[in-house]
Short mmCIF file of C-alpha atoms in Angstrom, two decimals:
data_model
loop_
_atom_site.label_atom_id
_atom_site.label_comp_id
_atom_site.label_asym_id
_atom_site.label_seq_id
_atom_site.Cartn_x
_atom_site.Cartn_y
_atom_site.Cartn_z
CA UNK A 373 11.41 -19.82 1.97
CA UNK A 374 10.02 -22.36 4.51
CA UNK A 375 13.28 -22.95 6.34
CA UNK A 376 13.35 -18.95 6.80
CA UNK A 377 9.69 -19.40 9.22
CA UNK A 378 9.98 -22.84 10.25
CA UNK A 379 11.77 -22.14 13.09
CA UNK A 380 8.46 -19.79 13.86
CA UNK A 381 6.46 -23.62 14.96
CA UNK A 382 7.14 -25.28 18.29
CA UNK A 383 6.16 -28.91 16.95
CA UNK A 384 6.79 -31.01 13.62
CA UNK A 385 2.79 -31.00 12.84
CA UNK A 386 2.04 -27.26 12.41
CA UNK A 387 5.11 -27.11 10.66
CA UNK A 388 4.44 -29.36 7.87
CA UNK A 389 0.79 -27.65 7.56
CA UNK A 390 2.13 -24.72 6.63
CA UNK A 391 3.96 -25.79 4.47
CA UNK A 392 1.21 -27.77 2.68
CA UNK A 393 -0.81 -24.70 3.21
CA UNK A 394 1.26 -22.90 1.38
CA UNK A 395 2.22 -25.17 -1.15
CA UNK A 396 -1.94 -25.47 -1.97
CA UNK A 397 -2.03 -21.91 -2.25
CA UNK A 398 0.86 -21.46 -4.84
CA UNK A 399 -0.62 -24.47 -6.89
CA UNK A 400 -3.73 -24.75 -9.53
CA UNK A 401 -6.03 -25.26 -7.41
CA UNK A 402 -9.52 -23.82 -8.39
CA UNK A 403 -10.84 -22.72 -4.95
CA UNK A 404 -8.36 -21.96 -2.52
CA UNK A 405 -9.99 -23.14 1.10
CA UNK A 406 -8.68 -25.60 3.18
CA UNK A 407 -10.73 -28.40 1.35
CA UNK A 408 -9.26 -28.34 -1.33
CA UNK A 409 -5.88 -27.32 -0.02
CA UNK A 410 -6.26 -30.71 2.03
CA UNK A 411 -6.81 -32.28 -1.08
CA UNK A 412 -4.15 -30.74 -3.03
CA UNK A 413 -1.59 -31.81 -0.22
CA UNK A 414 -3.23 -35.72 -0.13
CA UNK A 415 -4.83 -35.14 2.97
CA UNK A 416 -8.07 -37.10 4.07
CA UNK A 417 -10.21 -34.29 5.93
CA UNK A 418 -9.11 -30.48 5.91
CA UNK A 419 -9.10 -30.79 9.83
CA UNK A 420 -5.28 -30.20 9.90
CA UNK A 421 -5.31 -27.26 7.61
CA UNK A 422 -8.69 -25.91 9.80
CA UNK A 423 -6.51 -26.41 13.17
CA UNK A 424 -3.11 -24.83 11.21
CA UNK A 425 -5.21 -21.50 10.61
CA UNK A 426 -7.63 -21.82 13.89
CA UNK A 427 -5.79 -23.52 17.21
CA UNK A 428 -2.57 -24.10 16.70
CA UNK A 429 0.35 -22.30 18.58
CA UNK A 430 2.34 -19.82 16.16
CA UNK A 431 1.93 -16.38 15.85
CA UNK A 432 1.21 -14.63 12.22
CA UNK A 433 3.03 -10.99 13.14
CA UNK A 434 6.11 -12.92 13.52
CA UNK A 435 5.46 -14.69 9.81
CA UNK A 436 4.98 -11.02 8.83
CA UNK A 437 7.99 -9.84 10.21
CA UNK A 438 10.10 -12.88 8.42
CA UNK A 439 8.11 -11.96 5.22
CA UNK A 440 9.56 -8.34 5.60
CA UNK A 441 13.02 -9.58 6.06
CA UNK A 442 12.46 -11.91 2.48
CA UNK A 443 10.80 -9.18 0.57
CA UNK A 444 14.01 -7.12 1.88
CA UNK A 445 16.49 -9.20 0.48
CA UNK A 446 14.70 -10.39 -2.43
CA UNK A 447 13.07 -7.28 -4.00
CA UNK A 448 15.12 -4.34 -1.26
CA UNK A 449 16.58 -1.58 -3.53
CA UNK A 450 17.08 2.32 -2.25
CA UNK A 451 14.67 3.48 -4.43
CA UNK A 452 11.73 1.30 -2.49
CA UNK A 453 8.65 2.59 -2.27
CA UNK A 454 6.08 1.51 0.52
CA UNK A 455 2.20 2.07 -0.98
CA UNK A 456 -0.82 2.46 1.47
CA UNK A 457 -4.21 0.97 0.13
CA UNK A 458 -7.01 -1.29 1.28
CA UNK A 459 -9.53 -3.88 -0.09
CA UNK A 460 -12.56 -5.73 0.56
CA UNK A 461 -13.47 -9.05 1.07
CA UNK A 462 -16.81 -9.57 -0.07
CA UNK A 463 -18.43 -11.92 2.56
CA UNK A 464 -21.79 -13.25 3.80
CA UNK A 465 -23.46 -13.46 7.31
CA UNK A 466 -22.67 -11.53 9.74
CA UNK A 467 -20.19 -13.33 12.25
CA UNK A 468 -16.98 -13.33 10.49
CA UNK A 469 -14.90 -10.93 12.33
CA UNK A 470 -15.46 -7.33 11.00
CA UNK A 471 -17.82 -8.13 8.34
CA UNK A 472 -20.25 -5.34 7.65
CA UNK A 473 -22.23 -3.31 5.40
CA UNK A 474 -19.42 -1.22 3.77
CA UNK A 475 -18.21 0.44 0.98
CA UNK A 476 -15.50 -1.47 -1.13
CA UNK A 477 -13.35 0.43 -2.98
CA UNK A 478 -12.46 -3.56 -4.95
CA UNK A 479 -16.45 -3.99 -5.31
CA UNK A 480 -16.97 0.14 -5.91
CA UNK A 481 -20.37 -0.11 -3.44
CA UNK A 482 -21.18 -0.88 -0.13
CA UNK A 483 -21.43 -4.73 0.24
CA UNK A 484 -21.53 -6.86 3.21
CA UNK A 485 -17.82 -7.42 3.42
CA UNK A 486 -14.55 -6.59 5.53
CA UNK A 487 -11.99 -4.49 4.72
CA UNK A 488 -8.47 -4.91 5.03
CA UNK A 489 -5.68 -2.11 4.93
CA UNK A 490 -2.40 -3.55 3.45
CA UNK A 491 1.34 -2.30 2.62
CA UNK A 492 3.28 -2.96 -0.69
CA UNK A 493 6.85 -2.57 -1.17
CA UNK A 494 7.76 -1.89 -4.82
CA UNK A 495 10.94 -1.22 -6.02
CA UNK A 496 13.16 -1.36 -9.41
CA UNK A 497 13.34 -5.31 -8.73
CA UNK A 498 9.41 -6.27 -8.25
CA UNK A 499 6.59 -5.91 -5.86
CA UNK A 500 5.15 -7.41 -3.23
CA UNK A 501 2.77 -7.62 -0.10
CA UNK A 502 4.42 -6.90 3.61
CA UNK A 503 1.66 -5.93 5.69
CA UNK A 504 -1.77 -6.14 6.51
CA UNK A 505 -4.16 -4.78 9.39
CA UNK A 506 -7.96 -6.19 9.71
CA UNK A 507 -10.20 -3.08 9.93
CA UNK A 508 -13.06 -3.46 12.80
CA UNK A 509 -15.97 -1.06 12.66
CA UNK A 510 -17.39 0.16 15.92
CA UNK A 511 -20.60 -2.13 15.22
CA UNK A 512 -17.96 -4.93 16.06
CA UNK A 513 -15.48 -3.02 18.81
CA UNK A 514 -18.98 -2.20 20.90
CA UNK A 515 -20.22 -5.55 21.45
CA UNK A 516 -17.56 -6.83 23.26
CA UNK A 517 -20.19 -10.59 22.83
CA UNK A 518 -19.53 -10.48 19.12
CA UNK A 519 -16.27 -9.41 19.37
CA UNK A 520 -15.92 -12.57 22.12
CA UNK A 521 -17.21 -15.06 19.49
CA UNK A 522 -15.08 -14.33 16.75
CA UNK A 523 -11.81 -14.39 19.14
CA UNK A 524 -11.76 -10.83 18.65
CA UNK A 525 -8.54 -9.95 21.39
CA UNK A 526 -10.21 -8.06 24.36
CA UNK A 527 -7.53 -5.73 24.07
CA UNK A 528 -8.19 -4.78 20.42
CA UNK A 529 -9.84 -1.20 20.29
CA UNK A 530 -11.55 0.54 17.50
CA UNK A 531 -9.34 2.08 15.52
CA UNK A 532 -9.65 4.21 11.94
CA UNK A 533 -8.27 3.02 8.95
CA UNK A 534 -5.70 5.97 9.14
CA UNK A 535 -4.61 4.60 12.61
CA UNK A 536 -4.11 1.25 11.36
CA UNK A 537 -2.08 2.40 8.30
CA UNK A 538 0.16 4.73 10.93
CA UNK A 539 1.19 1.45 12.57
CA UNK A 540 1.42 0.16 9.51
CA UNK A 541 4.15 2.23 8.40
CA UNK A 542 5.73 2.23 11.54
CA UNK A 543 6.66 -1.03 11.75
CA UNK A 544 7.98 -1.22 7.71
CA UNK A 545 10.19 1.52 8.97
CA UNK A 546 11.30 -0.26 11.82
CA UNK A 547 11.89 -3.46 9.39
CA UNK A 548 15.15 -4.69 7.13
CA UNK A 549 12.51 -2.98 4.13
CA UNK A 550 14.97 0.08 2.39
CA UNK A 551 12.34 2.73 1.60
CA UNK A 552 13.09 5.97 0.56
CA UNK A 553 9.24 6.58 0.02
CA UNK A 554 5.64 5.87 0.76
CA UNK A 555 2.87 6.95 -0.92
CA UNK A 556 -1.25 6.24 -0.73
CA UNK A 557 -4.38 7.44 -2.06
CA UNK A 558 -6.75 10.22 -0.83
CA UNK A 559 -8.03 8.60 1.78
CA UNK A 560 -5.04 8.60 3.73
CA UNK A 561 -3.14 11.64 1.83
CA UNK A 562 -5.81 13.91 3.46
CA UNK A 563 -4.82 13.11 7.15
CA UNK A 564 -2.51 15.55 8.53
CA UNK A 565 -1.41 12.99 11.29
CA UNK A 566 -0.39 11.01 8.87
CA UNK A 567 1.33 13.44 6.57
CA UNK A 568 3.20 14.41 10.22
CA UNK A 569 4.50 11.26 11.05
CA UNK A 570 6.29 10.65 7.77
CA UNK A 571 7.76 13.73 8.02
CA UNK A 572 8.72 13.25 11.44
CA UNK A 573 10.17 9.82 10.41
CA UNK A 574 12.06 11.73 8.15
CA UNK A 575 11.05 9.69 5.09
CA UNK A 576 9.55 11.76 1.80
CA UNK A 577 5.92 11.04 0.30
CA UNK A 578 3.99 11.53 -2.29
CA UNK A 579 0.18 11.36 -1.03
CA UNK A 580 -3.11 11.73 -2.93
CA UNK A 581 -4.90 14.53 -1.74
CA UNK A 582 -8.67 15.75 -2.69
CA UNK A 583 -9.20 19.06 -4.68
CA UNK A 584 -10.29 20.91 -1.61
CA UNK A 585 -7.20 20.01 0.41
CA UNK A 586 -5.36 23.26 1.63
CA UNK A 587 -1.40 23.86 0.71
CA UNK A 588 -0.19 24.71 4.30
CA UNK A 589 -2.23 27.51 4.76
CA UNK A 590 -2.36 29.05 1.17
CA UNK A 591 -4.92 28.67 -1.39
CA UNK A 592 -7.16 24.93 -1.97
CA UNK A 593 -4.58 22.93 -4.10
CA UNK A 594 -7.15 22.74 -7.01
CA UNK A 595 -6.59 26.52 -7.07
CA UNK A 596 -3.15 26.38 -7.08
CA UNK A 597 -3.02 24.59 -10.53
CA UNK A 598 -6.46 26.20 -11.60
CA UNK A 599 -4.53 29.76 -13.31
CA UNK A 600 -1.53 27.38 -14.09
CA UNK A 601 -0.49 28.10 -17.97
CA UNK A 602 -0.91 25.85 -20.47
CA UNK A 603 2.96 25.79 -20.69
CA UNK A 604 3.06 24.76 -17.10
CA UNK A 605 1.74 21.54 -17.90
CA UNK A 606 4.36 18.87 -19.59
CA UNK A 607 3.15 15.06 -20.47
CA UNK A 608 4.93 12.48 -19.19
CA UNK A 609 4.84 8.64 -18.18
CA UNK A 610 4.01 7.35 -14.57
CA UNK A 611 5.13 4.53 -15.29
CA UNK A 612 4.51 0.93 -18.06
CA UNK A 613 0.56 0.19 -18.01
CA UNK A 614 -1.43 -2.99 -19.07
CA UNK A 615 -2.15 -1.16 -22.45
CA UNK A 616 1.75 0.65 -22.86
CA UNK A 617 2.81 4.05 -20.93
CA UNK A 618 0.78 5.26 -18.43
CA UNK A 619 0.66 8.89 -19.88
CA UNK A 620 -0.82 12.24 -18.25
CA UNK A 621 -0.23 15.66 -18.39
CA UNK A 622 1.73 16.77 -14.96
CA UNK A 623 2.58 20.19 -12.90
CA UNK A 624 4.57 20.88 -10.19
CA UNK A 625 4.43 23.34 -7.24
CA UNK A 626 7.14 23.85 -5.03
CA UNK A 627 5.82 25.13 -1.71
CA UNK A 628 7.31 26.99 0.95
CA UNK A 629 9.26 25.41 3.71
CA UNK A 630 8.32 24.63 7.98
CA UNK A 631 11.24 24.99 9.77
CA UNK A 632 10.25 22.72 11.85
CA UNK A 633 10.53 19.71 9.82
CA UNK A 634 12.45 21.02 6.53
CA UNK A 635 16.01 22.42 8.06
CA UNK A 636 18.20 20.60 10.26
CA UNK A 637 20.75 22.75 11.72
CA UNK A 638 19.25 25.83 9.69
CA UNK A 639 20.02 24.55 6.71
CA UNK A 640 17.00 23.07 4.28
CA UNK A 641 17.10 19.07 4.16
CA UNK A 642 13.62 18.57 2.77
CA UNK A 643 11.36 20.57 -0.13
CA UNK A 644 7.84 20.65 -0.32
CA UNK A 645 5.80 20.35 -3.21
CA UNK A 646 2.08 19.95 -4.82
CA UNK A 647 1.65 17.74 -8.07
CA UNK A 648 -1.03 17.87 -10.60
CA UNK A 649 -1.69 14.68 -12.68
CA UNK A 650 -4.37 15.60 -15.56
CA UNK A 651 -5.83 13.11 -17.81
CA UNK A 652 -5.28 13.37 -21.71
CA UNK A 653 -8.36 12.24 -22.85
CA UNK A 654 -10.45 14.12 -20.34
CA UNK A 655 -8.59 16.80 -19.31
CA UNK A 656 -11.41 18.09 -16.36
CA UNK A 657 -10.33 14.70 -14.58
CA UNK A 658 -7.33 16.60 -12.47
CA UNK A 659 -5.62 14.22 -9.41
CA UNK A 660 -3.55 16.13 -6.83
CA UNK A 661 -0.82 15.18 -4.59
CA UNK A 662 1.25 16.64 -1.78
CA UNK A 663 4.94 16.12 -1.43
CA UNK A 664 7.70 16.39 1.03
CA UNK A 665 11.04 15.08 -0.76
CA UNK A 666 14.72 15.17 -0.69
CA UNK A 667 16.59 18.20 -1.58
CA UNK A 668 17.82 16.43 -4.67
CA UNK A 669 14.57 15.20 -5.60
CA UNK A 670 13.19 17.19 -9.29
CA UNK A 671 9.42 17.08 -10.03
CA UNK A 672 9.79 13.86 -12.64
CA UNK A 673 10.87 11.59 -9.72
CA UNK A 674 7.83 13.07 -7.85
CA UNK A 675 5.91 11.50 -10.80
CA UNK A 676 7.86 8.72 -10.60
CA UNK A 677 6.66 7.85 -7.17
CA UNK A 678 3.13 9.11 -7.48
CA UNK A 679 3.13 6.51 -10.71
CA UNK A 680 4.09 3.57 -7.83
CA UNK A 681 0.86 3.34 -6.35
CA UNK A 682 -0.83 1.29 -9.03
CA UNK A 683 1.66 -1.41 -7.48
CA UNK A 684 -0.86 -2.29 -4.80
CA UNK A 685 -3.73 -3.11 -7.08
CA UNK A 686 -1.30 -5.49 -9.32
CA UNK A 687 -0.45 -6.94 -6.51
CA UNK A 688 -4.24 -7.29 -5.20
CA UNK A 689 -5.31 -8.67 -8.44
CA UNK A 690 -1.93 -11.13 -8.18
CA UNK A 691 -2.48 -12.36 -4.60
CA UNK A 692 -6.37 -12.95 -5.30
CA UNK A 693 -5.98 -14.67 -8.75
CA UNK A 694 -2.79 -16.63 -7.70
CA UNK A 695 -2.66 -17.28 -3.91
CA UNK A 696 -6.16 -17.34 -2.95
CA UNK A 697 -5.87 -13.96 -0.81
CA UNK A 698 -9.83 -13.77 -0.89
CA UNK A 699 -10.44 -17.49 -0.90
CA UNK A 700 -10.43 -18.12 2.92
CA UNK A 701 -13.59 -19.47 4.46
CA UNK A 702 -12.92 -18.36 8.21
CA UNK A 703 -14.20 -16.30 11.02
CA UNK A 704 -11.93 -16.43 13.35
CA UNK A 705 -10.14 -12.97 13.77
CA UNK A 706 -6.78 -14.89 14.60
CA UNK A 707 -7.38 -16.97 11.50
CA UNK A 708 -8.27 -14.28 9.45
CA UNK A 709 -4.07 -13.02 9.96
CA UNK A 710 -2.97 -16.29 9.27
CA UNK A 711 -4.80 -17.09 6.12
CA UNK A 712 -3.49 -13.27 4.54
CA UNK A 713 -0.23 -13.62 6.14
CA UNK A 714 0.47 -17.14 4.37
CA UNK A 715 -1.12 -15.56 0.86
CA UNK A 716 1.34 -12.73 1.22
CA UNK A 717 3.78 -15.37 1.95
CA UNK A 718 2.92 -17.18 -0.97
CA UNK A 719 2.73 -14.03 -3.61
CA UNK A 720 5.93 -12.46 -2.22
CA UNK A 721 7.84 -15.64 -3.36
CA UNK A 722 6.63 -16.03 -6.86
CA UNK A 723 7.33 -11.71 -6.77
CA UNK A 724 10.91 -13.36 -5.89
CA UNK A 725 10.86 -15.63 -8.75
CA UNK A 726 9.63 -13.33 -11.23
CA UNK A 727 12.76 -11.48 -10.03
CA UNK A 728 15.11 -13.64 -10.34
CA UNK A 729 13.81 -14.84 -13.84
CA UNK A 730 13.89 -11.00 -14.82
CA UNK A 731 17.60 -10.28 -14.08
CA UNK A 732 18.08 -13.50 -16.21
CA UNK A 733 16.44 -11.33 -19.23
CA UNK A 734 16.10 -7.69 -20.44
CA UNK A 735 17.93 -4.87 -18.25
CA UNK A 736 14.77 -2.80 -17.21
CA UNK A 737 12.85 -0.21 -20.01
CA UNK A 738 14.28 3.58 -18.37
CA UNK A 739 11.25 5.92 -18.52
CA UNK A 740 11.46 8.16 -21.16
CA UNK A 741 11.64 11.79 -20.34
CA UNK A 742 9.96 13.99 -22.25
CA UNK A 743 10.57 17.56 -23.66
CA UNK A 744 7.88 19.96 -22.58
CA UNK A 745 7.49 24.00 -23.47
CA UNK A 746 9.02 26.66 -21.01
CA UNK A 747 7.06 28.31 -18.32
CA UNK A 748 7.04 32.38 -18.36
CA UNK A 749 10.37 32.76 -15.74
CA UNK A 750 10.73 34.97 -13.23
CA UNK A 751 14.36 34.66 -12.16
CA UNK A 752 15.32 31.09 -11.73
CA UNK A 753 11.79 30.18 -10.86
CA UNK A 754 8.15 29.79 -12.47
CA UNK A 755 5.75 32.04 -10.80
CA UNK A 756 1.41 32.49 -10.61
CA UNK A 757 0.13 35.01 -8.96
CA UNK A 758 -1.49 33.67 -5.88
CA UNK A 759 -1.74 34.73 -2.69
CA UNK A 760 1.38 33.19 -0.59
CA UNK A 761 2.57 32.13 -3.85
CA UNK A 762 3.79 28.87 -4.20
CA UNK A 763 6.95 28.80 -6.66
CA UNK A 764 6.09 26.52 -9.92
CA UNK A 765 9.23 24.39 -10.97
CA UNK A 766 9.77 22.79 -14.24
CA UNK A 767 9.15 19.35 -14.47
CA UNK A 768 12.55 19.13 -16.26
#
């Protein structure tokens, strides 16, 4: 792993840093800062470590980009999945770049934090961390001062979380990264822009979307499912839990097509689709998705992908608990990238060895598909009666 970025630092010094930096960060070490990273790599002062993450020459988007290329050929299968998600980083004062009062979806209140929007890649193999964009709230982008003392670039502009996660998947597009999907939660699902530039990238998603989200033009999508029949709705596994299968009950709309993005040459390439996930135990707790897939594509590979997104969290609660993701104590806006990029670093290899180890053991449990009651057909379809009727499709 370090002789794929070494090449990435001009002089001997920086180089070696890093790698003690990252070398702390994959060891025992109780509090990851540069203290006791400087300890853990026999050094006398952390003033190396400080200068490694602070002043010295090397640029952390180029780390990322090698860090795509490893996750690529470590974890890269066709089935990849790219997950959309952000977290806080619960932090005190108020000159550490971006820090604000804000709500955390890791703390679930608002806390004096800053929030970071990331990228997974999961796939068949493992999962792992490829991306990561600082989020600055206007309270920091209009006072260019502030912004001055935490080495904020003068260039950097405020910009949305949804904006951030655009580029985001942009450049995992652009990378060595096969991925045949992305997928995110609400927050992001509900953006049209977003939506559009998947779909103009030509890559399918499955997105969270909120109950009052409209299925291109036709009824709220909470409606959609609201006169589904019981039959309509077959349980199934998203996917292997902490406590066993993940299970819910799941139904599938297909929608009707846009020419625009769903035919190439007049003939269909893409099919759209809403997705219903509706918990056992409490079956009022209904989560709905939108969906723009591959011809070949049937509604249990929909849930499939929808099931990816817990993914992100694992790998949250991996790079925190293991790499010391959250453990940083800098200000610095540049030093903020370099910290997360060498955690990433740091939890994509042990995703790598966990990989390795895994293809040494048990071939991979297949989700089990299970055997649900037929809808009412009409024709070779399942139909409600809506207005602009969406087609229902058996999750078979």
């Amino acid at each position: 792993m370090f002789t794929d970025i070494g090449h990435r630092f001009g002089r001997v010094e920086p180089r070696r840093r890093m790698r003690d930096y990252v070398r702390g960060l994959l060891a025992p070490v109780a509090r990851k800062n540069s203290w006791q990273l400087a300890e853990q790599a026999g050094h006398t002062t952390p003033d190396g470590l400080q200068h490694l993450l602070s002043r010295a020459r090397w640029d952390a988007d180029e780390i990322r980009d090698d860090l795509q290329t490893y996750v690529a050929d470590k974890l890269g299968e066709n089935d990849g999945v790219l997950i959309i998600d952000d977290t806080g980083f619960i932090k005190k004062g108020t000159t550490s770049a971006g820090v604000q009062r804000q709500y955390s979806g890791t703390a679930g209140r608002t806390e004096n934090c800053q929030i970071g929007v990331f990228a997974a890649y999961t796939s068949s193999a493992g999962r792992a961390l490829v991306d990561r964009e600082l989020y600055l709230p206007k309270s920091w982008t209009g006072d260019p001062n502030r912004c001055r003392a935490a080495r904020v670039p003068a260039e950097r502009e405020f910009a949305t979380k949804g904006t951030l996660a655009r580029a985001i998947v942009l450049r995992a597009l652009s990378s060595p990264l096969p991925i045949a999907w992305v997928t995110a939660d609400a927050a992001y699902g509900q953006e049209g822009r977003f939506r559009r530039m998947l779909e103009l990238a030509g890559v399918g998603y499955v997105l969270a979307v909120p109950k009052s989200q409209f299925s291109l033009a036709g009824p709220r999508i909470d409606h959609v499912f609201d006169q589904a029949p019981d039959q309509a709705w077959e349980r199934r596994s998203c996917g292997p839990g902490a406590k066993g299968q993940r299970m819910y009950d799941w139904a599938a709309v297909q929608l009707r097509a846009v020419a625009e993005f769903d035919y190439d040459d007049g003939q269909p390439v893409r099919r759209r689709w809403a997705l219903a996930r509706r918990s056992v135990s409490k079956p009022d707790e209904i989560a709905y998705y939108l969906a723009y897939a591959p011809l070949e594509a049937d509604a249990a590979e929909l849930v499939r992908v929808a099931g990816t997104r817990w993914a992100i969290e694992e790998c949250f609660q991996a790079a925190k608990n293991e790499c010391g993701l959250d453990q940083y104590e800098v200000r610095r806006y540049v030093s903020w990238y370099r910290h997360i990029t060498l955690a990433m670093l740091a939890h994509a290899f042990l995703a790598a060895m966990t990989a390795r180890e895994a293809e040494k053991g048990a071939a991979a449990v297949r989700m089990p598909r299970s055997s649900g009651s037929p809808w009412r057909k009409c024709g070779d379809s399942w139909q409600l009666s809506l207005p602009d009727t969406p087609t229902l499709v058996s999750m078979r």
